[in-house]
Coordinates of C-alpha atoms and ligand atoms in Angstrom, one line a residue:
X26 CA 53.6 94.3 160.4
X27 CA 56.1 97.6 160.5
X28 CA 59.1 95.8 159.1
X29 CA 60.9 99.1 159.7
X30 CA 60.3 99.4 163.2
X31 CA 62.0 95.8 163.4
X32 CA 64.7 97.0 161.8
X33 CA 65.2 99.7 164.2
X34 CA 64.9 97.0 167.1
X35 CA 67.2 95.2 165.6
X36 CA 70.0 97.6 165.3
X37 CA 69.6 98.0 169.6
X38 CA 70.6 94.1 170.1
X39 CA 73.3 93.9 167.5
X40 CA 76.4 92.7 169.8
X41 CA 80.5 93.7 169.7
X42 CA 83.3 91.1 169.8
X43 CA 86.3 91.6 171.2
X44 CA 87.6 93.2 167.7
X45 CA 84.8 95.3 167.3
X46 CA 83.3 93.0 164.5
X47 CA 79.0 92.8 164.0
X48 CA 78.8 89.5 165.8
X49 CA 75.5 87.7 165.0
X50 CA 74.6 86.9 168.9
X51 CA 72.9 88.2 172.2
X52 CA 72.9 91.9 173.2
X53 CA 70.8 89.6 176.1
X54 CA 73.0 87.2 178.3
X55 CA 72.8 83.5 177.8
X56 CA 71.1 82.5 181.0
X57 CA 71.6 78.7 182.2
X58 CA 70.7 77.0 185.7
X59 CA 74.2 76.4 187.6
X60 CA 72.7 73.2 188.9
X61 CA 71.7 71.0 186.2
X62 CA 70.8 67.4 184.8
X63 CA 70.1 65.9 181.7
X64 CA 68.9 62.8 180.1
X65 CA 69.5 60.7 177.8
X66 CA 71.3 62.7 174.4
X67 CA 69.7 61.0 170.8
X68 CA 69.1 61.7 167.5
X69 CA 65.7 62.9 166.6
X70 CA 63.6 59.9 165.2
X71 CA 62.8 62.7 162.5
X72 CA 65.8 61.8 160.8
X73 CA 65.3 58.2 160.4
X74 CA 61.9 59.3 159.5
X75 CA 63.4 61.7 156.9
X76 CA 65.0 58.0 155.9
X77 CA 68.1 59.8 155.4
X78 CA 71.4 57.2 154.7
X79 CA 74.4 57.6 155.7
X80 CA 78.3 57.4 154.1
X81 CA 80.7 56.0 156.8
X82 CA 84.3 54.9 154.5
X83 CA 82.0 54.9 151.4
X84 CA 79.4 53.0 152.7
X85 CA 75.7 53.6 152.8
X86 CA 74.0 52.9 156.2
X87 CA 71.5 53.8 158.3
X88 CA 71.5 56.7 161.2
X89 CA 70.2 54.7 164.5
X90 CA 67.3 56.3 166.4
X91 CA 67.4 54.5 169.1
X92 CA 69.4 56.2 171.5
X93 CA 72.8 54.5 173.1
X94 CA 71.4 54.0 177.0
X95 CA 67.5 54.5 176.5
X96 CA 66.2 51.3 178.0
X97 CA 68.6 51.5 181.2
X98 CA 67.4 55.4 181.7
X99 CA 63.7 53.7 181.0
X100 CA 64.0 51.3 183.9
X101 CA 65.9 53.7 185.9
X102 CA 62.7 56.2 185.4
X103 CA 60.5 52.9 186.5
X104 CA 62.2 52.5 189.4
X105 CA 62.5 56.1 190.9
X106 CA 60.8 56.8 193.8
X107 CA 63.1 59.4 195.2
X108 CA 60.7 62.3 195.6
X109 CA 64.8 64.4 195.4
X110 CA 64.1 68.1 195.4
X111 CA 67.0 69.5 192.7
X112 CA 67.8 72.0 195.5
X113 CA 69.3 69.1 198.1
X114 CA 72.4 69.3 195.3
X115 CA 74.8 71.6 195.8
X116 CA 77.4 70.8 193.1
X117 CA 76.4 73.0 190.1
X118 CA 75.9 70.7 186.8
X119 CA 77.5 71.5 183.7
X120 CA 76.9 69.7 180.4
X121 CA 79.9 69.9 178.1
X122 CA 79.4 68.5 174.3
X123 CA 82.5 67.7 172.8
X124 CA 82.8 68.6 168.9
X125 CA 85.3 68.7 166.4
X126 CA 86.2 67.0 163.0
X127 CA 86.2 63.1 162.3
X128 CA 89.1 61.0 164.9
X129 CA 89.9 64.5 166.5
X130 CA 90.1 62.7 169.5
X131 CA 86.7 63.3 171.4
X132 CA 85.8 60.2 172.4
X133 CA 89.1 59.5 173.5
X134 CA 89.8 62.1 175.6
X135 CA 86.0 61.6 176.7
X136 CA 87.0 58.4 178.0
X137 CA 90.1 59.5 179.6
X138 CA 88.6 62.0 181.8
X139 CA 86.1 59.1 183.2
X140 CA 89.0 56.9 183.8
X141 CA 90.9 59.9 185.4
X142 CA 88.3 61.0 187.4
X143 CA 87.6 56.9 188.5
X144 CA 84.4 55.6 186.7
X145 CA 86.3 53.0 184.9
X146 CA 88.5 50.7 186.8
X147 CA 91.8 49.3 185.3
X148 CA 90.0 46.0 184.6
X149 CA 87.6 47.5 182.1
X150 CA 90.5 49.1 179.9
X151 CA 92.5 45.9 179.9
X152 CA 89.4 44.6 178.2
X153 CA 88.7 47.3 175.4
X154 CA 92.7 47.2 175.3
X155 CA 92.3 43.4 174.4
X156 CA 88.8 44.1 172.2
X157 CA 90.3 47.2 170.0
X158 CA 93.8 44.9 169.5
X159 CA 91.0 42.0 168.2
X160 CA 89.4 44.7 166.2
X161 CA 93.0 45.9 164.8
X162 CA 92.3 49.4 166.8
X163 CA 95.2 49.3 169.0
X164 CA 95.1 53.0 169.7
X165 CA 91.1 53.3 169.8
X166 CA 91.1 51.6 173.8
X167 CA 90.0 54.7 175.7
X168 CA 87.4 56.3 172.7
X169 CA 85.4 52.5 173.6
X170 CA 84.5 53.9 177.0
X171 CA 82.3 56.4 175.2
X172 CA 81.8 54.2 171.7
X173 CA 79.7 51.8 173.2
X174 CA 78.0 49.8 170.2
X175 CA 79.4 47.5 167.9
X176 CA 79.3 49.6 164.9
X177 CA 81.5 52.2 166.3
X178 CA 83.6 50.1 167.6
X179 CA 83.9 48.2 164.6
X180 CA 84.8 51.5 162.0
X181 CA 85.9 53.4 165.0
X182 CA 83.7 56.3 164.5
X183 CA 80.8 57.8 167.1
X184 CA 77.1 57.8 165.5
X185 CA 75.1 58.3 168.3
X186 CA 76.0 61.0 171.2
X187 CA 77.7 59.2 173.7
X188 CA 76.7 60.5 177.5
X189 CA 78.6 59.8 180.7
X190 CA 78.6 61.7 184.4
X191 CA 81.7 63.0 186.1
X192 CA 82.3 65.0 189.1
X193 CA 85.3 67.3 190.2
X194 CA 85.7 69.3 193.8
X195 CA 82.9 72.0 192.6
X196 CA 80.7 70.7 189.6
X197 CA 79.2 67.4 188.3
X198 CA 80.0 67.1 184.6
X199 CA 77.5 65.5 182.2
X200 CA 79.9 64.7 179.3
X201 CA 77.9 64.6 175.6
X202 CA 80.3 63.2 173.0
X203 CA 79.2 64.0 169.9
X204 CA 80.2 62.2 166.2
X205 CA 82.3 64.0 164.4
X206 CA 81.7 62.5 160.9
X207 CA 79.8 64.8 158.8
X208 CA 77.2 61.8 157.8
X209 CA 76.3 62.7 161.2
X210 CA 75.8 66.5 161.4
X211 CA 71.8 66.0 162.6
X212 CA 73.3 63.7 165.6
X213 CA 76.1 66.3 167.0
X214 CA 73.4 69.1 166.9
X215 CA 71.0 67.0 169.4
X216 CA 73.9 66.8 171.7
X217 CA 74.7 70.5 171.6
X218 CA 71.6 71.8 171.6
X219 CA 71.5 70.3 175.1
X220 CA 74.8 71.8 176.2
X221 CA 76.1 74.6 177.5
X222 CA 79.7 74.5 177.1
X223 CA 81.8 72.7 174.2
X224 CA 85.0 71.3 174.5
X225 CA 86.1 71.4 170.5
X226 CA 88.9 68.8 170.4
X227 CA 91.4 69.9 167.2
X228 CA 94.0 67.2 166.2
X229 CA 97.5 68.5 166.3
X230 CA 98.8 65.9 164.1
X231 CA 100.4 67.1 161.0
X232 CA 97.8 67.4 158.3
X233 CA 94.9 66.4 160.4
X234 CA 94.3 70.1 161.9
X235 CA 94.3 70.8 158.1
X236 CA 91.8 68.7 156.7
X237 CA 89.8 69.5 159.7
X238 CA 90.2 73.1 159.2
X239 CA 89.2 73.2 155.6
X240 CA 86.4 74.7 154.1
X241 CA 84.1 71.7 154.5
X242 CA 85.8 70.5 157.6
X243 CA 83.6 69.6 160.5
X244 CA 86.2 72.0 162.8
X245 CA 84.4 74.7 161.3
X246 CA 80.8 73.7 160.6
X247 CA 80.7 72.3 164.4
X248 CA 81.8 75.8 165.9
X249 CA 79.2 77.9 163.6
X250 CA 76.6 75.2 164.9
X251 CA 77.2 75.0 168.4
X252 CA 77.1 78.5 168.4
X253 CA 73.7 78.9 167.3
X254 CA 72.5 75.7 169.1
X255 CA 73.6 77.7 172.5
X256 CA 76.9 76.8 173.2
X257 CA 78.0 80.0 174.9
X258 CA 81.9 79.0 175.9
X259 CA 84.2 76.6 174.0
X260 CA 87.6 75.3 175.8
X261 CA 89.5 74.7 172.8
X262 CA 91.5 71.2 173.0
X263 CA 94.5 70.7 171.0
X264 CA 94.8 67.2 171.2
X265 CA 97.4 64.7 169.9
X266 CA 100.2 66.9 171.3
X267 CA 101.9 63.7 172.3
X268 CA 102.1 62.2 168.5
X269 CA 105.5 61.8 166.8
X270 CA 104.8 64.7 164.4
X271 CA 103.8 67.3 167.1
X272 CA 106.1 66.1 170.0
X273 CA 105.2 69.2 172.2
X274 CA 105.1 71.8 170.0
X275 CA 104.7 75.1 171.1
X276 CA 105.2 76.6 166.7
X277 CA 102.1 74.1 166.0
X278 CA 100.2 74.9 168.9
X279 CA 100.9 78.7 168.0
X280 CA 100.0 77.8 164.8
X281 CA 96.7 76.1 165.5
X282 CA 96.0 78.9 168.0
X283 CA 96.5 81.7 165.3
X284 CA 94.2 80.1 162.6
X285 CA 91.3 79.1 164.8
X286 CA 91.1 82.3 166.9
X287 CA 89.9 84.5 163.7
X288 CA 87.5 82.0 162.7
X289 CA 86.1 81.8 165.9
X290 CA 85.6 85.6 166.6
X291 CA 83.9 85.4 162.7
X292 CA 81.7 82.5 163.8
X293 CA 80.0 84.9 166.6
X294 CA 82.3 84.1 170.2
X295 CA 84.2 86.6 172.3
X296 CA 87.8 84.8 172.1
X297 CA 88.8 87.0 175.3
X298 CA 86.1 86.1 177.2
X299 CA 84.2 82.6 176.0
X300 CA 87.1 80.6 174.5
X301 CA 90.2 79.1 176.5
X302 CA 92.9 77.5 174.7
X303 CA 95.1 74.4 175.6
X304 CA 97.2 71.5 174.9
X305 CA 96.3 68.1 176.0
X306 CA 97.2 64.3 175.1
X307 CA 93.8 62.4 175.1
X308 CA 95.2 59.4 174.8
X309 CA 97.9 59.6 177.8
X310 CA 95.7 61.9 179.9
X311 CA 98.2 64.6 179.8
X312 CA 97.6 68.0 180.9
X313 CA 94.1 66.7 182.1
X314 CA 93.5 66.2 185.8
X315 CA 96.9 67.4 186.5
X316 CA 99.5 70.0 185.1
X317 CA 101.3 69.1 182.3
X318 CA 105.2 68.5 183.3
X319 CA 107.4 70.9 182.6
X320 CA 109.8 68.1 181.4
X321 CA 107.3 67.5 178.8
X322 CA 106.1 70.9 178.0
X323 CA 108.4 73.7 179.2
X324 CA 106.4 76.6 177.5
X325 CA 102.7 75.6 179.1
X326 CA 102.0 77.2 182.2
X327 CA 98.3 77.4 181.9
X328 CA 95.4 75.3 183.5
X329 CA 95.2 71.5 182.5
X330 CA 91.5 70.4 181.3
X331 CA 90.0 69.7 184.8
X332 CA 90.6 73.2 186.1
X333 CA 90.1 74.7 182.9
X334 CA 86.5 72.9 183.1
X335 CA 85.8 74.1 186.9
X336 CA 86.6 77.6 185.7
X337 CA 83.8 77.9 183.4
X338 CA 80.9 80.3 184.8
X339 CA 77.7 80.4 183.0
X340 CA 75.2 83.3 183.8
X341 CA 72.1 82.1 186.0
X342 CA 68.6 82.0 183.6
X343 CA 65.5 82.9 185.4
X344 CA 63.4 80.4 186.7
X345 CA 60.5 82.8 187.0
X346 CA 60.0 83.1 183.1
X347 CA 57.3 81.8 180.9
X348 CA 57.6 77.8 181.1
X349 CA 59.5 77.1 177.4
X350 CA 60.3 73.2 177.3
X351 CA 61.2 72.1 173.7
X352 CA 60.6 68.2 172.5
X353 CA 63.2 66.1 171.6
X354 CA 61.0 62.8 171.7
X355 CA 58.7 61.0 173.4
X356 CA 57.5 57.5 174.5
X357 CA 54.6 56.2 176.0
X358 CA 55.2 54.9 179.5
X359 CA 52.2 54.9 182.2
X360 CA 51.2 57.8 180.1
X361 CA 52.9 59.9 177.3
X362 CA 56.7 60.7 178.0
X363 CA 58.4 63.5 176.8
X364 CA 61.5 64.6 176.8
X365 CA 63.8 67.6 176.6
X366 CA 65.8 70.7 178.0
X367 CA 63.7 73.8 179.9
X368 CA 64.8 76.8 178.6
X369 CA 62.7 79.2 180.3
X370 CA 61.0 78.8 183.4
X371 CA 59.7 76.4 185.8
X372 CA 57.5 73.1 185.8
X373 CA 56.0 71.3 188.9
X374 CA 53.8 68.0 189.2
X375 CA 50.2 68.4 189.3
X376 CA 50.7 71.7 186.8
X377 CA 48.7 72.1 183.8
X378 CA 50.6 72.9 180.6
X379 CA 50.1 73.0 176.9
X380 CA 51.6 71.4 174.0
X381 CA 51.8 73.9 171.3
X382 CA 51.6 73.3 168.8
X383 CA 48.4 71.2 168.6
X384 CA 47.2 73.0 171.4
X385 CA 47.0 70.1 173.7
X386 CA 45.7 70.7 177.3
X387 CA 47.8 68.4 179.4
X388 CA 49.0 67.5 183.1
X389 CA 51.9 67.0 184.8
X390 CA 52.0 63.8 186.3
X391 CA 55.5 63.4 187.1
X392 CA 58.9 65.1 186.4
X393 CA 62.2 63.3 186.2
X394 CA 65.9 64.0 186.6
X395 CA 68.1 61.7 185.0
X396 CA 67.0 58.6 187.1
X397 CA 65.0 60.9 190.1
X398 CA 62.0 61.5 190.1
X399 CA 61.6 65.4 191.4
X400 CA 58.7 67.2 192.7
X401 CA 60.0 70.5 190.2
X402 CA 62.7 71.6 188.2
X403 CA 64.3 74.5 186.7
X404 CA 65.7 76.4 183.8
X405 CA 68.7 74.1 182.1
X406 CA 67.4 71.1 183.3
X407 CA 66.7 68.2 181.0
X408 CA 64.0 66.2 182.3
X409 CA 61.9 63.5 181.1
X410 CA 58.2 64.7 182.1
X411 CA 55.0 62.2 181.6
X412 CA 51.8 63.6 181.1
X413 CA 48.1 62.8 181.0
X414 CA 46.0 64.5 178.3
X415 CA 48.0 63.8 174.8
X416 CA 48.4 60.8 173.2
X417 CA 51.9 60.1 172.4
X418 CA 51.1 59.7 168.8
X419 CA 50.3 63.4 168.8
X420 CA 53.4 64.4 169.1
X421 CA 56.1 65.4 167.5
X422 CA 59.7 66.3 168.0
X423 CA 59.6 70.4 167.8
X424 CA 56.6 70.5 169.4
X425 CA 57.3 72.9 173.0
X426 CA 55.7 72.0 176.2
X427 CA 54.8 75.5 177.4
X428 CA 53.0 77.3 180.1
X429 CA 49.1 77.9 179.1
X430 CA 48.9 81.5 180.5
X431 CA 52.3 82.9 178.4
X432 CA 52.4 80.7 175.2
X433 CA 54.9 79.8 172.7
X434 CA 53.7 81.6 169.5
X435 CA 53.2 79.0 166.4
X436 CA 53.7 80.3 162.9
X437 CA 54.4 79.3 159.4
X438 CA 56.3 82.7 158.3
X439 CA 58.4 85.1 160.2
X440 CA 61.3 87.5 159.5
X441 CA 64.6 86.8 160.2
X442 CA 67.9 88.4 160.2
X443 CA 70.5 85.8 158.5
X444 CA 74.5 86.4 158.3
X445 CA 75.8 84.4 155.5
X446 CA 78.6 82.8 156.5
X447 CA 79.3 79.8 153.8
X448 CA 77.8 79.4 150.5
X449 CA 79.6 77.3 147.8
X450 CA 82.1 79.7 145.6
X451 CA 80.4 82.2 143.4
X452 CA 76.7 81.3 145.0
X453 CA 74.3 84.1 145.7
X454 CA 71.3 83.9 147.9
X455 CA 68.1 84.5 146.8
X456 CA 64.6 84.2 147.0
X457 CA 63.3 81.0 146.4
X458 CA 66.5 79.6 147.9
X459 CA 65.1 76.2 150.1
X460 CA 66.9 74.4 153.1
X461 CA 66.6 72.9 156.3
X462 CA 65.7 74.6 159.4
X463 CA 67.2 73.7 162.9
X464 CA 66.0 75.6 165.5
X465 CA 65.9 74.4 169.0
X466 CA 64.3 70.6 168.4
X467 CA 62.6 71.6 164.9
X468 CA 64.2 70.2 161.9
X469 CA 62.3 71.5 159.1
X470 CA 62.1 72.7 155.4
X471 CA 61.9 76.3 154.2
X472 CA 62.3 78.6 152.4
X473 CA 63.5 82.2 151.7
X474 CA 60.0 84.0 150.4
X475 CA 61.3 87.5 149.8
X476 CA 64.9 89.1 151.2
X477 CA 63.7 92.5 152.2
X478 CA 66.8 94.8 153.3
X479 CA 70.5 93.9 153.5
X480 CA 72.3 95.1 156.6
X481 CA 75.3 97.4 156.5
X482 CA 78.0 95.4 158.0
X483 CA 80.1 98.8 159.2
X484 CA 77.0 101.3 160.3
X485 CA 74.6 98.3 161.1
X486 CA 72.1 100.2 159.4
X487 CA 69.6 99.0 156.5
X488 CA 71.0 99.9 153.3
X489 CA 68.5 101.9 151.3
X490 CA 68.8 100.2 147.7
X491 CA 66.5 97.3 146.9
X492 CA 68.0 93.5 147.6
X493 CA 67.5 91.2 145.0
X494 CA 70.7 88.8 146.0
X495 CA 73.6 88.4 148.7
X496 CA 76.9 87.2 148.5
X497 CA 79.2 85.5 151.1
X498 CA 78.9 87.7 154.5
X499 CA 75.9 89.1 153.8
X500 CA 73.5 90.4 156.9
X501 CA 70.0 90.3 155.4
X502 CA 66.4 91.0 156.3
X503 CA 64.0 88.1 155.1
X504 CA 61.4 86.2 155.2
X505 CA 61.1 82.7 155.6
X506 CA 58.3 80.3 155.3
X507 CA 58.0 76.6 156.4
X508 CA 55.5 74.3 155.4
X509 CA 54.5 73.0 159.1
X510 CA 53.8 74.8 162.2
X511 CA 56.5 76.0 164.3
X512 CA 57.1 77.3 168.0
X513 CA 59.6 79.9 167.2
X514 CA 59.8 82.8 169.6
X515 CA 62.3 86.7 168.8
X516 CA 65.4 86.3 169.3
X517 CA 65.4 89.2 171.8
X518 CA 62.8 87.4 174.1
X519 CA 63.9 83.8 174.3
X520 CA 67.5 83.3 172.3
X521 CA 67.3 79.8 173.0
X522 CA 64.4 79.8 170.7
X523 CA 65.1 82.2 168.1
X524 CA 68.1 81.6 167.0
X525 CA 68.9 78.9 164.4
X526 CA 70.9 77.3 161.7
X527 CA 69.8 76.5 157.8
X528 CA 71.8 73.6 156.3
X529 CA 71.1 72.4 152.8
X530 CA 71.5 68.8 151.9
X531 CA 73.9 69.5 148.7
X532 CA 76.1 72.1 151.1
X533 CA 76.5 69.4 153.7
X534 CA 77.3 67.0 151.4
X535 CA 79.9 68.9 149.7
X536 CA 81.0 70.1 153.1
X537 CA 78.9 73.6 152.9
X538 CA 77.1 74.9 154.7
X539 CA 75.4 78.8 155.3
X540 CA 74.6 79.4 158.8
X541 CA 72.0 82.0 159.5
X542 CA 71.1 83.9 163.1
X543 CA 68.4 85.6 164.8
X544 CA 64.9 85.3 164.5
X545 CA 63.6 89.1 165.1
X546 CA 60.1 88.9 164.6
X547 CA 57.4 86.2 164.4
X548 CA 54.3 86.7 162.1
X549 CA 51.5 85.8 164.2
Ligands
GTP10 P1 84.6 60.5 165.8 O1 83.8 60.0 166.9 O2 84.6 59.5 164.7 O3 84.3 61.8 165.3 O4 86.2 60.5 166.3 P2 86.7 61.0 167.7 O5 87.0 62.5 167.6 O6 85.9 60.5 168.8 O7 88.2 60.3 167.8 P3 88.6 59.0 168.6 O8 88.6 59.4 170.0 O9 87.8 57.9 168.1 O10 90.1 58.9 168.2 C1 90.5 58.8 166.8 C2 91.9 58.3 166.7 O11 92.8 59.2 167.2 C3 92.2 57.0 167.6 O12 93.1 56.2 166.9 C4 92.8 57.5 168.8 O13 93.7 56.6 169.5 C5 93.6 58.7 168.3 N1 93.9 59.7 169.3 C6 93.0 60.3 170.1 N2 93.6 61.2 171.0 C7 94.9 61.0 170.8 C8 96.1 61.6 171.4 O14 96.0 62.4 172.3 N3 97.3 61.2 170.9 C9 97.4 60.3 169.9 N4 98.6 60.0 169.5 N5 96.4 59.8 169.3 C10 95.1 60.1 169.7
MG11 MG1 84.1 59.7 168.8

């Protein structure tokens, strides 16, 4: 393998922000389906197979695997018999993950925009008005419309993504509202791997911007992971504008605005053209459906949340491509039932695909979208497909349904191009360094086998002196090795699949992390 030559290649896809800055992202444009569906948003059973506990307000618990809705979408998938063709809707379908630090305010506002746009009636919030005063969380009402279990209702906290439909004049909405406690990292990157757009709520309240802001914060590590999940645009919420210590502030928002829009050009997005900033109230549902007042706020004259939302384009992908469906889990149901987002490509019932990769012949005996069943589907969709031919004990989470013709490649080592964006003071990066791969539904162990040329940052060109170790900001050549198969594809074919995140378990739990892009080039 000419590691040169990949090198070279690699110099042709290196993208430009805004500021000129080497941005670790897509000299190919993100390409989602206009029109599109999802199901149900969980946590891969891989983590409570990894056993991994939790610290909620110092205490250990569980993650749940089960997901929040699953047995209502199961008997909704029972009882579809709608043979609905995806073309007979002519909304275009966005999903929008909301991120952002711990009681930012996602759930909240979340909740807000479902009783704004009319899928909760006044009843209902009486209720969780009554429920969260019994619970002494006055001010946690509208977060229960997405915190549907107990336990997050009880600590006030999201664990599992939360997922709830909405609709305005142009697009239908599927709203993913991830947690924002840093126990649950491995949860908020299921939801936004399956997103297209964030929405990354920032409390304006004095000190909690800070502490979210921090090194450590999850402000931060949410942005630098949604942007590798995938998450092309971010609308950046400042929330909480409403609360006694903001009051309307245009010198905090300013000030909010200033801090994050560096950070976000140095995690990897174009602030002119994929981030929108403005100020909302979550928990009055100002400056949501409607214009804030200018008795309120004299200085905003920008777009409230629901046009802001509308606003968002996202480039068409091609449903011609090479069939690329990644597995987020799977059930058995009149056959095995998996389930994720198609990232490339098309599937139709009757087809024959493979499941790479064991290799698995299998059928397609239906497709389903959210509760219809449908004849095919497209690029962006997320579907629950059953098939005949695997046994659902073969499969894992990771594993990609693909098209038999133009298969996924499965490998153990390939070479990568990782920026270095957080390592713990004074670190260096090395050989022998281990973490935790995320990349699409794979969560996996590996580890660095050998760097083999650092990047100039300025000319983008390999440096010529040998690389023994990196420091902070760092672009590096390397190569990796995991101990499993993986369905990886480069970076410049698929991005979706080759670009991905590394996470230790001491960094996360000191509130590190190093974040790492661009697969560009798969041993085979
Ligand atoms: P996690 O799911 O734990 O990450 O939190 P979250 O971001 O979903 O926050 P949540 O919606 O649960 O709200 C946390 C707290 O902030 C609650 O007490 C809310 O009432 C409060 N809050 C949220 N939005 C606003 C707002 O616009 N103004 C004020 N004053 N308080 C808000
Ligand atoms: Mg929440």
């Amino acid at each position: 393998m000419d590691i040169e030559a990949e090198i070279r290649a690699l110099q042709l896809d290196s993208a430009e922000d805004d500021k000129g800055t080497t941005i670790p992202e897509d000299a190919k444009p993100e390409e989602v389906e206009m029109k599109e569906k999802v199901e149900e948003v969980e946590m891969t059973d891989k983590v409570e197979k990894e056993g991994r506990k939790d610290e909620v307000d110092g205490k250990s618990q569980p993650v749940q695997a089960e997901p929040k809705v699953k047995d209502k979408e199961v008997a909704a998938l029972e009882d579809a018999e709608v043979p609905d063709e995806m073309e007979s809707q002519n909304k275009r379908h966005l999903n929008v993950v909301f991120i952002g630090h711990v009681d930012a305010g996602k759930s909240t506002t979340g909740g807000q925009i479902l009783f704004l746009s009319g899928q909760v009636d006044d009843r209902t919030i009486q209720k969780y008005e009554k429920e969260a005063k019994d619970k002494s969380r006055e001010s946690w009402y509208m977060a229960y419309i997405m915190d549907t279990n107990e336990e997050e209702r009880v600590k006030g906290k999201t664990v599992e993504v939360g997922r709830a439909h909405f609709e305005t004049e142009t697009t239908r909405f599927t709203i993913l509202d991830a947690p924002g406690h840093k126990s649950y990292v491995p949860n908020m990157i299921s939801g936004a791997s399956q997103a297209d757009v964030g929405v990354l709520v920032i409390s304006a309240r004095k000190g909690e911007f800070e502490t979210g802001y921090e090194r450590g914060g999850q402000t931060r590590e949410h942005v630098q992971l949604a942007k590798t999940l995938g998450v092309t645009k971010l609308l950046v919420v400042v929330n909480k504008m409403d609360d006694h210590t903001v009051n309307w502030s245009k010198e905090r928002y300013d000030e909010i605005e200033s801090k994050m829009i560096p950070f976000l050009r140095s995690s990897g997005y174009n602030v002119k053209k994929d981030v929108l900033f403005l100020p909302i109230s979550g928990l009055v549902g100002t400056n949501m459906k409607t214009r804030v007042d200018k008795s309120t706020c004299p200085w905003w004259s920008g777009p409230c949340l629901f046009e802001a939302l509308d606003s968002i384009e996202v480039p068409l992908r091609d449903p011609k491509g090479p069939f690329r469906m990644p597995i987020i889990d799977k059930f058995k149901d009149m056959g095995t039932v998996v389930m994720g987002k198609v990232e490339s490509g098309s599937i139709c019932e009757g087809e024959s695909l493979l499941v790479m990769p064991n290799k698995a012949q299998v059928k397609v005996l239906a497709v389903y979208c959210d509760e219809n069943k449908v004849r095919r589907a497209g690029p962006g969709e997320n579907l629950r497909v059953r098939l005949s031919g695997v046994e659902e004990e073969d499969i894992l989470a990771g594993f990609v349904l693909t098209s038999i013709v133009k298969t996924i490649p499965a490998v153990t080592e390939f070479t990568a191009q990782l920026q270095i964006l957080e390592l713990l003071e004074n670190a260096i990066f090395t050989a022998g360094y281990k973490a935790v791969l995320h990349i699409h539904s794979v969560v996996e162990e590996c580890e660095i086998v050998k760097l083999l040329q650092q990047i100039d940052p300025k000319t983008k060109k390999p440096m010529k002196k040998k690389v023994l170790f990196v420091k902070n900001g760092a672009v590096i050549v390397c190569r990796m090795q995991v101990n499993n198969m993986i369905c990886i594809e480069k970076f410049s074919d698929f991005p979706q699949l080759g670009r991905f995140t590394l996470r230790t378990e001491d960094f996360v739990l000191r509130g590190k992390q190093i974040v790492v892009n661009l697969i560009r080039s798969c041993w085979r």
